[in-house]
C-alpha cells in the first residue's frame, strides 16, 4: 500500500486567528514604546501621537501580542477632501510576527471597512529606502505612483524631497478591488 502524500498546501497563517480590534487611547503608550524598534531604529513614534488613537480609532486597527504588547497596528482614516480615498497613515508588525499574515490581515480589515464607507482606493507613503515596507505594500497590491516629478530611488518610483529636503517618499495607491487578500480570507 502506498503511503499517503504529504499535505503540501500552505499552512493557515497564525494571523487568521488573531483578534483585530479598534485601538483606544490607552494603546498609545504601548505602540509608542515599540514602534521605533519595529522600524529598525528610525524615529517613528511622533507619527503615532496620542491624538491618532483618540480621534482615528474608529478607522484604525490593532492586534494584541504577548505580555501586553501590541503585535501589530494600522492607523488610517477616510480622506475628508477625497471621499472615495482612504489613507493608511502608519502601520507596523512586530518583527518576530512578520510573514505570518498579520500585516495583510490589518490592511484587509482597513480596506473592507473603508470600502463599506465609500472608499475605492487607499493611499499611503513610504520611505523608498525601506525595502521591507515597499515589498510588503507591493505584495498586498499597492502600486507606486510614477510620472512627472518621480525618480527611481532604491528601486521604486518616488518623489525626491517630498516632505522636506532629503525626505524622499514613494506614494503608493491601492484600488481596493485589487487587494490580494480579504479580511474574510477570500
PDB file of C-alpha atoms in Angstrom:
ATOM      1  CA  UNK A   1       0.000   0.000   0.000  1.00  0.00           C
ATOM      2  CA  UNK A   2       1.300   3.421  -0.964  1.00  0.00           C
ATOM      3  CA  UNK A   3       1.859   5.871   1.938  1.00  0.00           C
ATOM      4  CA  UNK A   4      -0.346   8.970   1.927  1.00  0.00           C
ATOM      5  CA  UNK A   5       1.047  12.002   0.137  1.00  0.00           C
ATOM      6  CA  UNK A   6       2.229  14.764   2.410  1.00  0.00           C
ATOM      7  CA  UNK A   7      -0.019  17.814   2.621  1.00  0.00           C
ATOM      8  CA  UNK A   8       1.902  20.498   0.730  1.00  0.00           C
ATOM      9  CA  UNK A   9      -0.813  23.126   0.925  1.00  0.00           C
ATOM     10  CA  UNK A  10       0.258  26.296   2.705  1.00  0.00           C
ATOM     11  CA  UNK A  11      -0.414  26.314   6.413  1.00  0.00           C
ATOM     12  CA  UNK A  12      -3.109  28.658   7.584  1.00  0.00           C
ATOM     13  CA  UNK A  13      -1.257  31.702   8.861  1.00  0.00           C
ATOM     14  CA  UNK A  14      -1.428  32.308  12.622  1.00  0.00           C
ATOM     15  CA  UNK A  15      -2.886  35.750  11.811  1.00  0.00           C
ATOM     16  CA  UNK A  16      -6.107  34.028  10.755  1.00  0.00           C
ATOM     17  CA  UNK A  17      -6.817  33.504  14.452  1.00  0.00           C
ATOM     18  CA  UNK A  18      -5.523  36.914  15.557  1.00  0.00           C
ATOM     19  CA  UNK A  19      -8.188  39.143  17.053  1.00  0.00           C
ATOM     20  CA  UNK A  20      -8.148  42.539  15.405  1.00  0.00           C
ATOM     21  CA  UNK A  21      -9.792  45.273  17.416  1.00  0.00           C
ATOM     22  CA  UNK A  22     -10.126  49.048  17.371  1.00  0.00           C
ATOM     23  CA  UNK A  23      -7.350  50.795  19.298  1.00  0.00           C
ATOM     24  CA  UNK A  24      -8.095  53.029  22.244  1.00  0.00           C
ATOM     25  CA  UNK A  25      -6.221  55.982  23.630  1.00  0.00           C
ATOM     26  CA  UNK A  26      -4.794  53.622  26.270  1.00  0.00           C
ATOM     27  CA  UNK A  27      -2.937  51.782  23.464  1.00  0.00           C
ATOM     28  CA  UNK A  28      -0.906  54.855  22.563  1.00  0.00           C
ATOM     29  CA  UNK A  29       1.945  54.331  25.016  1.00  0.00           C
ATOM     30  CA  UNK A  30       2.245  50.613  24.187  1.00  0.00           C
ATOM     31  CA  UNK A  31       2.653  51.422  20.477  1.00  0.00           C
ATOM     32  CA  UNK A  32       4.936  54.433  21.031  1.00  0.00           C
ATOM     33  CA  UNK A  33       7.216  52.284  23.194  1.00  0.00           C
ATOM     34  CA  UNK A  34       7.908  49.740  20.420  1.00  0.00           C
ATOM     35  CA  UNK A  35       7.410  51.427  17.058  1.00  0.00           C
ATOM     36  CA  UNK A  36      10.925  52.853  16.671  1.00  0.00           C
ATOM     37  CA  UNK A  37      12.390  49.392  17.250  1.00  0.00           C
ATOM     38  CA  UNK A  38       9.954  47.873  14.735  1.00  0.00           C
ATOM     39  CA  UNK A  39      11.195  50.363  12.111  1.00  0.00           C
ATOM     40  CA  UNK A  40      14.824  49.412  12.663  1.00  0.00           C
ATOM     41  CA  UNK A  41      15.638  52.404  14.856  1.00  0.00           C
ATOM     42  CA  UNK A  42      14.106  55.064  12.619  1.00  0.00           C
ATOM     43  CA  UNK A  43      12.399  57.737  14.755  1.00  0.00           C
ATOM     44  CA  UNK A  44       8.735  56.902  14.133  1.00  0.00           C
ATOM     45  CA  UNK A  45       6.962  57.446  17.433  1.00  0.00           C
ATOM     46  CA  UNK A  46       5.956  61.068  16.606  1.00  0.00           C
ATOM     47  CA  UNK A  47       3.869  59.627  13.729  1.00  0.00           C
ATOM     48  CA  UNK A  48       1.941  57.603  16.320  1.00  0.00           C
ATOM     49  CA  UNK A  49       0.958  60.542  18.523  1.00  0.00           C
ATOM     50  CA  UNK A  50      -1.801  60.165  21.111  1.00  0.00           C
ATOM     51  CA  UNK A  51      -4.256  62.197  19.008  1.00  0.00           C
ATOM     52  CA  UNK A  52      -4.293  59.439  16.360  1.00  0.00           C
ATOM     53  CA  UNK A  53      -5.541  56.999  18.980  1.00  0.00           C
ATOM     54  CA  UNK A  54      -8.066  59.483  20.328  1.00  0.00           C
ATOM     55  CA  UNK A  55      -9.532  60.711  17.044  1.00  0.00           C
ATOM     56  CA  UNK A  56      -8.983  57.929  14.485  1.00  0.00           C
ATOM     57  CA  UNK A  57      -9.633  54.760  16.484  1.00  0.00           C
ATOM     58  CA  UNK A  58     -12.859  54.179  14.555  1.00  0.00           C
ATOM     59  CA  UNK A  59     -10.918  53.664  11.312  1.00  0.00           C
ATOM     60  CA  UNK A  60      -7.799  52.008  12.743  1.00  0.00           C
ATOM     61  CA  UNK A  61      -6.873  48.509  13.945  1.00  0.00           C
ATOM     62  CA  UNK A  62      -4.601  46.824  16.494  1.00  0.00           C
ATOM     63  CA  UNK A  63      -3.715  43.249  17.399  1.00  0.00           C
ATOM     64  CA  UNK A  64      -2.598  42.377  20.904  1.00  0.00           C
ATOM     65  CA  UNK A  65       0.510  40.261  21.322  1.00  0.00           C
ATOM     66  CA  UNK A  66       2.253  38.649  24.251  1.00  0.00           C
ATOM     67  CA  UNK A  67       2.913  40.294  27.609  1.00  0.00           C
ATOM     68  CA  UNK A  68       0.527  43.181  26.966  1.00  0.00           C
ATOM     69  CA  UNK A  69       2.481  44.407  23.950  1.00  0.00           C
ATOM     70  CA  UNK A  70       0.945  45.034  20.549  1.00  0.00           C
ATOM     71  CA  UNK A  71       1.670  42.519  17.779  1.00  0.00           C
ATOM     72  CA  UNK A  72       0.687  44.953  15.043  1.00  0.00           C
ATOM     73  CA  UNK A  73      -1.357  48.048  14.318  1.00  0.00           C
ATOM     74  CA  UNK A  74      -2.672  50.156  11.470  1.00  0.00           C
ATOM     75  CA  UNK A  75      -3.665  53.807  11.773  1.00  0.00           C
ATOM     76  CA  UNK A  76      -5.804  55.028   8.923  1.00  0.00           C
ATOM     77  CA  UNK A  77      -8.655  57.339   8.054  1.00  0.00           C
ATOM     78  CA  UNK A  78     -11.025  58.351   5.294  1.00  0.00           C
ATOM     79  CA  UNK A  79      -9.871  61.429   3.430  1.00  0.00           C
ATOM     80  CA  UNK A  80     -12.159  64.377   4.185  1.00  0.00           C
ATOM     81  CA  UNK A  81     -11.129  66.075   0.921  1.00  0.00           C
ATOM     82  CA  UNK A  82     -11.304  62.973  -1.279  1.00  0.00           C
ATOM     83  CA  UNK A  83     -14.355  60.964  -0.201  1.00  0.00           C
ATOM     84  CA  UNK A  84     -13.508  57.891  -2.281  1.00  0.00           C
ATOM     85  CA  UNK A  85      -9.988  57.636  -0.830  1.00  0.00           C
ATOM     86  CA  UNK A  86      -8.787  56.146   2.440  1.00  0.00           C
ATOM     87  CA  UNK A  87      -5.344  56.929   3.817  1.00  0.00           C
ATOM     88  CA  UNK A  88      -3.093  54.393   5.508  1.00  0.00           C
ATOM     89  CA  UNK A  89      -1.173  56.731   7.807  1.00  0.00           C
ATOM     90  CA  UNK A  90       1.060  54.232   9.622  1.00  0.00           C
ATOM     91  CA  UNK A  91       1.230  50.505  10.145  1.00  0.00           C
ATOM     92  CA  UNK A  92       3.709  48.090  11.628  1.00  0.00           C
ATOM     93  CA  UNK A  93       4.002  44.478  12.737  1.00  0.00           C
ATOM     94  CA  UNK A  94       6.301  43.223  15.481  1.00  0.00           C
ATOM     95  CA  UNK A  95       9.378  41.836  13.660  1.00  0.00           C
ATOM     96  CA  UNK A  96       9.014  38.292  15.053  1.00  0.00           C
ATOM     97  CA  UNK A  97       5.382  38.184  13.856  1.00  0.00           C
ATOM     98  CA  UNK A  98       6.077  39.205  10.255  1.00  0.00           C
ATOM     99  CA  UNK A  99       5.384  36.904   7.276  1.00  0.00           C
ATOM    100  CA  UNK A 100       2.514  35.253   9.137  1.00  0.00           C
ATOM    101  CA  UNK A 101      -0.322  37.171   7.501  1.00  0.00           C
ATOM    102  CA  UNK A 102      -0.844  39.708  10.271  1.00  0.00           C
ATOM    103  CA  UNK A 103       0.043  42.766   8.167  1.00  0.00           C
ATOM    104  CA  UNK A 104      -2.152  41.569   5.324  1.00  0.00           C
ATOM    105  CA  UNK A 105      -4.999  40.982   7.786  1.00  0.00           C
ATOM    106  CA  UNK A 106      -4.651  44.547   9.097  1.00  0.00           C
ATOM    107  CA  UNK A 107      -4.696  46.016   5.572  1.00  0.00           C
ATOM    108  CA  UNK A 108      -7.634  43.800   4.577  1.00  0.00           C
ATOM    109  CA  UNK A 109      -9.670  44.851   7.612  1.00  0.00           C
ATOM    110  CA  UNK A 110      -8.929  48.509   6.881  1.00  0.00           C
ATOM    111  CA  UNK A 111      -9.803  48.064   3.197  1.00  0.00           C
ATOM    112  CA  UNK A 112     -13.069  46.276   3.932  1.00  0.00           C
ATOM    113  CA  UNK A 113     -14.044  48.957   6.447  1.00  0.00           C
ATOM    114  CA  UNK A 114     -13.044  51.798   4.104  1.00  0.00           C
ATOM    115  CA  UNK A 115     -14.945  50.237   1.187  1.00  0.00           C
ATOM    116  CA  UNK A 116     -18.073  49.928   3.328  1.00  0.00           C
ATOM    117  CA  UNK A 117     -17.803  53.686   3.929  1.00  0.00           C
ATOM    118  CA  UNK A 118     -17.458  54.526   0.228  1.00  0.00           C
ATOM    119  CA  UNK A 119     -13.715  54.407  -0.410  1.00  0.00           C
ATOM    120  CA  UNK A 120     -12.474  52.849  -3.650  1.00  0.00           C
ATOM    121  CA  UNK A 121      -8.747  53.432  -3.118  1.00  0.00           C
ATOM    122  CA  UNK A 122      -6.202  53.525  -0.329  1.00  0.00           C
ATOM    123  CA  UNK A 123      -3.137  55.742  -0.490  1.00  0.00           C
ATOM    124  CA  UNK A 124      -0.022  55.689   1.635  1.00  0.00           C
ATOM    125  CA  UNK A 125       3.536  56.955   1.613  1.00  0.00           C
ATOM    126  CA  UNK A 126       6.710  55.030   2.414  1.00  0.00           C
ATOM    127  CA  UNK A 127      10.404  55.763   2.556  1.00  0.00           C
ATOM    128  CA  UNK A 128      11.862  54.434  -0.687  1.00  0.00           C
ATOM    129  CA  UNK A 129      14.889  53.182   1.277  1.00  0.00           C
ATOM    130  CA  UNK A 130      12.673  50.904   3.413  1.00  0.00           C
ATOM    131  CA  UNK A 131      12.715  47.664   1.400  1.00  0.00           C
ATOM    132  CA  UNK A 132      10.586  45.787   3.955  1.00  0.00           C
ATOM    133  CA  UNK A 133       7.736  48.287   3.731  1.00  0.00           C
ATOM    134  CA  UNK A 134       7.939  48.612  -0.053  1.00  0.00           C
ATOM    135  CA  UNK A 135       7.965  44.824  -0.543  1.00  0.00           C
ATOM    136  CA  UNK A 136       5.016  44.349   1.812  1.00  0.00           C
ATOM    137  CA  UNK A 137       2.938  47.082   0.199  1.00  0.00           C
ATOM    138  CA  UNK A 138       3.609  45.688  -3.260  1.00  0.00           C
ATOM    139  CA  UNK A 139       2.733  42.172  -2.070  1.00  0.00           C
ATOM    140  CA  UNK A 140      -0.757  43.252  -0.997  1.00  0.00           C
ATOM    141  CA  UNK A 141      -1.344  45.169  -4.224  1.00  0.00           C
ATOM    142  CA  UNK A 142      -0.128  48.740  -3.752  1.00  0.00           C
ATOM    143  CA  UNK A 143       1.480  50.390  -6.785  1.00  0.00           C
ATOM    144  CA  UNK A 144       3.894  53.319  -6.592  1.00  0.00           C
ATOM    145  CA  UNK A 145       2.908  56.466  -8.450  1.00  0.00           C
ATOM    146  CA  UNK A 146       5.142  57.223 -11.393  1.00  0.00           C
ATOM    147  CA  UNK A 147       5.334  60.082 -13.822  1.00  0.00           C
ATOM    148  CA  UNK A 148       6.210  63.763 -13.598  1.00  0.00           C
ATOM    149  CA  UNK A 149       8.226  64.553 -10.511  1.00  0.00           C
ATOM    150  CA  UNK A 150       9.122  60.965  -9.632  1.00  0.00           C
ATOM    151  CA  UNK A 151      12.542  59.383  -9.844  1.00  0.00           C
ATOM    152  CA  UNK A 152      13.667  55.808  -9.437  1.00  0.00           C
ATOM    153  CA  UNK A 153      15.043  55.753  -5.881  1.00  0.00           C
ATOM    154  CA  UNK A 154      16.187  52.500  -4.262  1.00  0.00           C
ATOM    155  CA  UNK A 155      14.323  50.541  -6.935  1.00  0.00           C
ATOM    156  CA  UNK A 156      10.951  52.265  -6.547  1.00  0.00           C
ATOM    157  CA  UNK A 157       9.385  55.324  -8.150  1.00  0.00           C
ATOM    158  CA  UNK A 158       9.431  58.079  -5.536  1.00  0.00           C
ATOM    159  CA  UNK A 159       9.305  61.835  -5.114  1.00  0.00           C
ATOM    160  CA  UNK A 160      12.605  63.402  -4.036  1.00  0.00           C
ATOM    161  CA  UNK A 161      12.255  65.900  -1.182  1.00  0.00           C
ATOM    162  CA  UNK A 162       8.533  65.026  -0.871  1.00  0.00           C
ATOM    163  CA  UNK A 163       8.172  66.068   2.786  1.00  0.00           C
ATOM    164  CA  UNK A 164      11.253  68.323   3.084  1.00  0.00           C
ATOM    165  CA  UNK A 165      14.812  68.489   1.795  1.00  0.00           C
ATOM    166  CA  UNK A 166      16.195  64.957   1.893  1.00  0.00           C
ATOM    167  CA  UNK A 167      12.843  63.438   2.879  1.00  0.00           C
ATOM    168  CA  UNK A 168      12.010  61.328  -0.176  1.00  0.00           C
ATOM    169  CA  UNK A 169       8.771  59.339  -0.283  1.00  0.00           C
ATOM    170  CA  UNK A 170       7.146  56.788  -2.521  1.00  0.00           C
ATOM    171  CA  UNK A 171       3.417  57.461  -2.857  1.00  0.00           C
ATOM    172  CA  UNK A 172       1.531  54.213  -3.297  1.00  0.00           C
ATOM    173  CA  UNK A 173      -2.058  53.552  -4.287  1.00  0.00           C
ATOM    174  CA  UNK A 174      -4.255  50.504  -3.957  1.00  0.00           C
ATOM    175  CA  UNK A 175      -7.545  50.013  -5.736  1.00  0.00           C
ATOM    176  CA  UNK A 176      -9.470  48.183  -3.019  1.00  0.00           C
ATOM    177  CA  UNK A 177     -10.895  45.778  -5.585  1.00  0.00           C
ATOM    178  CA  UNK A 178      -7.276  44.736  -6.377  1.00  0.00           C
ATOM    179  CA  UNK A 179      -6.336  43.835  -2.779  1.00  0.00           C
ATOM    180  CA  UNK A 180      -4.712  40.414  -2.853  1.00  0.00           C
ATOM    181  CA  UNK A 181      -6.213  39.233   0.463  1.00  0.00           C
ATOM    182  CA  UNK A 182      -9.543  39.978   2.088  1.00  0.00           C
ATOM    183  CA  UNK A 183     -10.265  40.181   5.805  1.00  0.00           C
ATOM    184  CA  UNK A 184     -12.603  37.193   5.476  1.00  0.00           C
ATOM    185  CA  UNK A 185      -9.850  35.111   3.815  1.00  0.00           C
ATOM    186  CA  UNK A 186     -11.305  35.210   0.271  1.00  0.00           C
TER     187      UNK A 186
END
